[in-house]
Amino acid sequence: MNKSKKSPVKELKSKVIKSSSTQERVMNLLLYLLESEKPVPMRKLEALYGGGEDSGEDKRRTIFRHLDILSGYGLEIIRGDKYGIKKKSEYSRTEFNLHESQALYFAAQESISDVDMRRSIQQKLLQIFHSNKKRQNLLSKRTIDLVEFCDKQINQSKRKYQMRLLNYSSANQGTKRDRLVVPVSFSLENLEIYAIDLEDLARVTRPKVFKLDRCEGILKLKDLAPKELQIHTHKLMRDPFGYLIYDEALLHVEAYFNLKAMTIFLLHFPYLTDQFQYLDAEVDKPFRLTLDIVRVEPIIGVFSVLLNHIRFENSEAFLAAWKVFHQANVEEGLAKLFTI
């Protein structure tokens, strides 16, 4: 009876804790083999994995397992003295088509937790977009041109210039007009411009988020950013729910789940799988979730229906913010509802 209870937990532990790391390493191996003009010896693959004679670690079993995963994707693997991906006779080099590149681009955003690796992979996938000559209606040529423009004029520029976002469509206000902004940075991960809106500069000096697909074009102006614009002080980071993190203190969440609660939670937030940790010493609620978030709204709805299956520790600021939000936005609404 005890064995039947433990087995699903062990299986889930393997998927929750290890799958993301395996995906990253398999993707890294795939890109390495694609970039190699010829098959490579095992010693080079071991060096890629941090093993080999110099380190004293034998990584061959892991490499063979990852090569089998690539083979399962339908790729024909060259094995023997050297290893590689077999080139097809109808084309000179192995490359993804546009459909595959687009799917991998957005999959990398969800599944690869290492920021530097994710950015490197997505940059390479964008290069495939540029080099592929097929005309397909995926990411439009206009969007790809804007990506190239933004990366060069915003990320690679040492001086900040004013820019005009042409016919920008606001999702919140429902308006469409030109926006005069000073870009702070451009995200290749989710194609967003972080910029300070010069029309709101007197009231708000924090960067706003402008999604690339909501504007029809970008015009770089000759005017430099205003001297009073202290954009270098802003750290542009996001919490797990996409809110920009500025200088405010984050709300720490440490919650312990049983198996049922964790399963329901991940149905709503599957991209938070890697934030769970399995604790062998815990019996009742062995799955620990730790987050640092800006706002409570995205998560408290799911927490509310799982309260009998979770407990909180070291989360005082989060619980206090939850209480304030509940009193301000929920209690009055429930009172009106139950008086009907």
XYZ file of C-alpha atoms in Angstrom:
340
model
C 0.000 0.000 0.000
C 2.827 2.380 0.884
C 4.676 1.635 -2.362
C 1.664 2.554 -4.466
C 1.504 5.933 -2.746
C 5.199 6.694 -3.220
C 5.564 5.743 -6.861
C 3.569 8.653 -8.401
C 5.478 11.111 -6.213
C 8.837 9.819 -7.433
C 7.697 9.937 -11.028
C 6.415 13.479 -10.603
C 9.634 14.517 -8.888
C 11.617 13.446 -11.917
C 9.447 15.386 -14.328
C 9.138 18.524 -12.202
C 12.753 18.917 -11.140
C 14.809 17.542 -14.007
C 12.889 18.061 -17.243
C 13.810 21.714 -17.754
C 17.540 21.057 -17.292
C 17.399 18.166 -19.752
C 15.558 20.300 -22.323
C 18.198 23.011 -22.059
C 21.105 20.615 -22.487
C 19.477 18.744 -25.389
C 18.749 22.073 -27.112
C 22.347 23.181 -26.538
C 23.632 19.899 -28.017
C 21.320 20.252 -31.021
C 22.509 23.796 -31.774
C 26.153 22.721 -31.362
C 25.749 19.867 -33.861
C 23.843 22.085 -36.307
C 26.592 24.708 -36.237
C 29.366 22.133 -36.714
C 30.283 21.791 -40.385
C 31.522 18.214 -39.865
C 30.852 15.429 -37.337
C 32.778 15.986 -34.106
C 34.673 13.500 -31.867
C 33.328 12.466 -28.482
C 36.023 14.447 -26.637
C 34.534 17.711 -27.991
C 31.037 16.712 -26.915
C 32.331 15.851 -23.451
C 34.012 19.257 -23.266
C 30.644 20.835 -24.160
C 29.149 19.011 -21.163
C 31.998 19.939 -18.821
C 33.542 16.475 -18.820
C 36.444 14.654 -20.455
C 40.027 13.893 -19.519
C 40.795 17.359 -18.131
C 37.894 17.303 -15.678
C 38.019 13.601 -14.870
C 34.253 13.279 -15.349
C 32.754 10.791 -17.792
C 29.780 12.405 -19.553
C 29.385 9.852 -22.318
C 26.291 8.136 -20.907
C 24.484 11.488 -20.645
C 25.545 12.427 -24.180
C 24.354 9.072 -25.590
C 21.019 9.547 -23.829
C 20.599 13.046 -25.292
C 21.573 11.810 -28.764
C 18.802 9.222 -28.432
C 16.354 12.033 -27.602
C 17.397 13.897 -30.768
C 17.006 10.683 -32.728
C 13.483 10.423 -31.342
C 12.764 13.845 -32.846
C 13.303 12.303 -36.293
C 16.883 13.516 -36.801
C 19.330 11.016 -38.303
C 22.338 10.880 -35.970
C 25.831 9.982 -37.190
C 27.506 7.651 -34.675
C 30.879 5.961 -34.477
C 34.252 7.658 -34.176
C 32.516 11.011 -34.628
C 29.014 12.330 -34.021
C 26.762 14.696 -35.903
C 23.448 15.181 -37.692
C 23.300 13.577 -41.113
C 22.803 16.103 -43.901
C 20.010 15.392 -46.351
C 20.904 15.141 -50.031
C 18.350 17.708 -51.120
C 19.981 20.554 -49.206
C 23.503 21.441 -48.263
C 23.002 22.303 -44.599
C 20.644 21.323 -41.806
C 18.271 24.101 -40.802
C 14.816 24.586 -39.354
C 12.031 25.814 -41.581
C 10.025 28.856 -40.537
C 7.319 26.835 -38.777
C 9.891 24.967 -36.686
C 11.884 28.119 -35.937
C 8.832 30.013 -34.755
C 7.679 27.134 -32.541
C 11.163 26.773 -31.020
C 11.463 30.544 -30.496
C 8.410 30.683 -28.256
C 9.071 27.255 -26.689
C 12.474 28.522 -25.554
C 10.759 31.408 -23.789
C 8.674 29.007 -21.703
C 11.016 26.080 -21.092
C 14.554 27.455 -20.723
C 15.141 29.079 -17.349
C 18.755 30.157 -17.926
C 18.437 33.736 -19.207
C 21.761 33.874 -21.092
C 21.176 30.534 -22.816
C 17.589 31.465 -23.705
C 18.700 34.772 -25.218
C 21.510 33.069 -27.196
C 19.170 30.413 -28.574
C 16.481 32.922 -29.531
C 19.019 35.147 -31.263
C 20.167 32.172 -33.355
C 16.581 31.292 -34.201
C 15.994 34.882 -35.309
C 19.018 34.560 -37.588
C 17.356 31.537 -39.168
C 14.301 33.715 -39.818
C 16.495 36.233 -41.630
C 18.377 33.672 -43.706
C 15.361 31.568 -44.696
C 14.087 32.729 -48.097
C 10.669 31.098 -47.956
C 7.663 33.417 -48.057
C 5.314 32.268 -45.312
C 2.808 34.196 -43.260
C 4.278 33.648 -39.799
C 6.186 36.522 -38.241
C 5.720 39.133 -40.952
C 8.716 40.652 -42.717
C 7.702 44.008 -41.218
C 7.947 42.572 -37.697
C 11.310 40.953 -38.413
C 12.589 44.257 -39.810
C 11.408 46.011 -36.640
C 13.209 43.417 -34.504
C 16.435 44.068 -36.376
C 15.938 47.841 -36.152
C 15.212 47.775 -32.400
C 18.127 45.522 -31.535
C 20.529 47.803 -33.409
C 19.120 51.230 -32.523
C 18.165 50.507 -28.901
C 20.254 47.679 -27.439
C 23.464 48.373 -29.338
C 23.272 52.186 -29.196
C 25.420 53.936 -26.582
C 23.310 57.105 -26.668
C 19.570 57.217 -26.081
C 17.576 58.988 -28.803
C 13.933 59.932 -28.912
C 11.760 57.728 -31.114
C 8.221 57.847 -32.380
C 6.129 54.674 -32.304
C 3.803 55.019 -35.262
C 0.094 54.285 -34.742
C 0.643 52.451 -31.480
C -2.479 50.618 -30.331
C -3.074 50.714 -26.584
C -4.736 47.603 -25.161
C -5.848 49.411 -21.970
C -7.123 52.690 -23.422
C -8.357 51.322 -26.730
C -6.680 54.200 -28.595
C -4.355 54.259 -31.577
C -1.904 57.130 -31.961
C 1.773 57.996 -32.299
C 3.809 57.798 -29.091
C 6.904 59.930 -28.447
C 9.242 57.842 -26.281
C 12.831 57.320 -25.197
C 13.575 53.586 -25.386
C 15.504 52.128 -22.472
C 15.959 48.593 -23.816
C 14.461 46.085 -26.237
C 13.640 42.494 -25.270
C 14.447 39.867 -27.885
C 12.677 37.307 -25.716
C 9.150 38.692 -26.003
C 9.596 41.467 -28.608
C 8.841 44.347 -26.245
C 10.259 47.862 -26.007
C 10.828 49.249 -22.518
C 10.555 53.022 -22.888
C 9.652 56.214 -21.056
C 6.709 58.004 -22.624
C 7.773 61.647 -22.934
C 4.158 62.826 -22.730
C 3.944 61.298 -19.231
C 7.453 62.307 -18.152
C 6.174 64.977 -15.728
C 4.069 62.379 -13.892
C 5.793 59.039 -14.422
C 9.510 58.421 -14.938
C 9.295 54.629 -14.931
C 9.598 52.785 -18.228
C 6.435 51.441 -19.827
C 6.088 48.323 -21.935
C 5.341 48.751 -25.649
C 4.684 45.531 -27.542
C 6.219 45.488 -30.995
C 3.184 44.010 -32.742
C 1.020 46.960 -31.699
C 2.854 49.608 -33.710
C 3.053 50.050 -37.471
C 6.596 51.341 -37.483
C 9.273 53.228 -35.552
C 10.856 56.548 -36.474
C 14.222 57.413 -34.926
C 14.496 61.161 -34.238
C 17.648 63.256 -34.059
C 16.832 64.534 -30.581
C 18.699 62.962 -27.674
C 16.975 61.892 -24.479
C 16.280 64.794 -22.067
C 19.050 65.387 -19.529
C 16.664 64.981 -16.581
C 15.736 61.492 -17.759
C 17.489 59.207 -15.273
C 16.929 56.004 -17.204
C 20.170 54.388 -16.076
C 18.764 53.928 -12.555
C 16.006 51.542 -13.645
C 16.500 47.784 -13.471
C 14.253 46.243 -16.082
C 13.275 42.852 -14.760
C 10.020 40.911 -14.572
C 8.428 38.830 -11.852
C 7.026 35.349 -12.713
C 3.708 36.904 -13.774
C 5.221 39.436 -16.158
C 5.038 42.576 -13.999
C 8.039 44.872 -14.251
C 10.140 44.980 -11.096
C 11.266 48.460 -10.154
C 12.742 49.525 -6.827
C 9.904 48.298 -4.594
C 10.295 45.374 -2.205
C 9.025 42.108 -3.647
C 6.418 39.955 -1.926
C 7.980 36.609 -0.993
C 5.773 33.517 -1.238
C 6.718 30.188 0.289
C 3.860 27.709 -0.017
C 3.736 23.963 0.635
C 1.382 21.838 -1.514
C 0.091 18.303 -1.454
C 0.042 16.423 -4.747
C -3.576 17.308 -5.556
C -3.070 21.028 -4.946
C 0.139 21.172 -6.966
C -1.521 19.416 -9.920
C -4.427 21.894 -9.925
C -2.067 24.852 -9.507
C 0.075 23.803 -12.500
C -3.014 23.526 -14.702
C -3.292 27.310 -14.303
C 0.427 28.156 -14.267
C 2.331 25.389 -16.117
C 5.344 27.643 -16.701
C 5.959 27.721 -12.925
C 6.779 24.006 -12.834
C 10.469 24.668 -12.256
C 9.683 26.770 -9.178
C 8.567 23.660 -7.261
C 10.910 21.628 -5.091
C 10.180 18.155 -3.765
C 11.050 17.644 -0.073
C 11.644 14.055 1.026
C 11.246 14.929 4.702
C 7.764 16.384 4.171
C 4.882 13.908 4.439
C 1.637 15.869 4.192
C 2.658 18.682 1.831
C 5.985 17.775 0.207
C 5.969 20.215 -2.744
C 7.393 23.656 -1.956
C 6.770 26.681 -4.195
C 8.903 29.801 -3.757
C 8.228 33.024 -5.660
C 9.029 36.722 -5.408
C 6.232 38.752 -6.965
C 5.181 42.364 -7.457
C 1.400 42.007 -7.073
C -0.904 39.457 -5.467
C -3.766 39.534 -8.016
C -2.522 36.872 -10.469
C -2.176 34.133 -7.881
C -4.582 34.606 -4.966
C -7.621 33.360 -6.889
C -6.082 29.915 -7.315
C -4.681 29.978 -3.783
C -8.169 30.698 -2.412
C -9.661 27.449 -3.713
C -6.659 25.422 -2.511
C -6.412 26.745 1.049
C -7.274 23.371 2.610
C -4.396 21.752 0.716
C -1.572 24.265 1.177
C 0.191 26.107 3.989
C 2.353 29.237 4.017
C 5.647 29.952 5.735
C 7.870 33.066 5.657
C 5.219 34.875 3.597
C 4.070 37.611 5.989
C 4.307 40.534 3.522
C 2.483 38.546 0.835
C -0.320 37.517 3.209
C -0.678 41.099 4.451
C -0.974 42.368 0.862
C -3.489 39.601 0.123
C -5.588 40.706 3.123
C -5.557 44.349 1.986
C -6.595 43.374 -1.539
C -9.345 41.092 -0.203
C -10.780 43.818 2.050
C -10.684 46.439 -0.700
C -11.954 44.390 -3.623
C -13.657 41.204 -2.448
C -15.509 41.646 0.861
C -17.777 44.445 -0.400
C -18.578 42.521 -3.580
C -19.426 39.362 -1.623
C -21.628 41.350 0.763
C -23.632 42.731 -2.152
C -23.854 39.310 -3.787
C -25.158 37.523 -0.703
C -27.804 40.171 0.051
C -29.538 39.491 -3.285
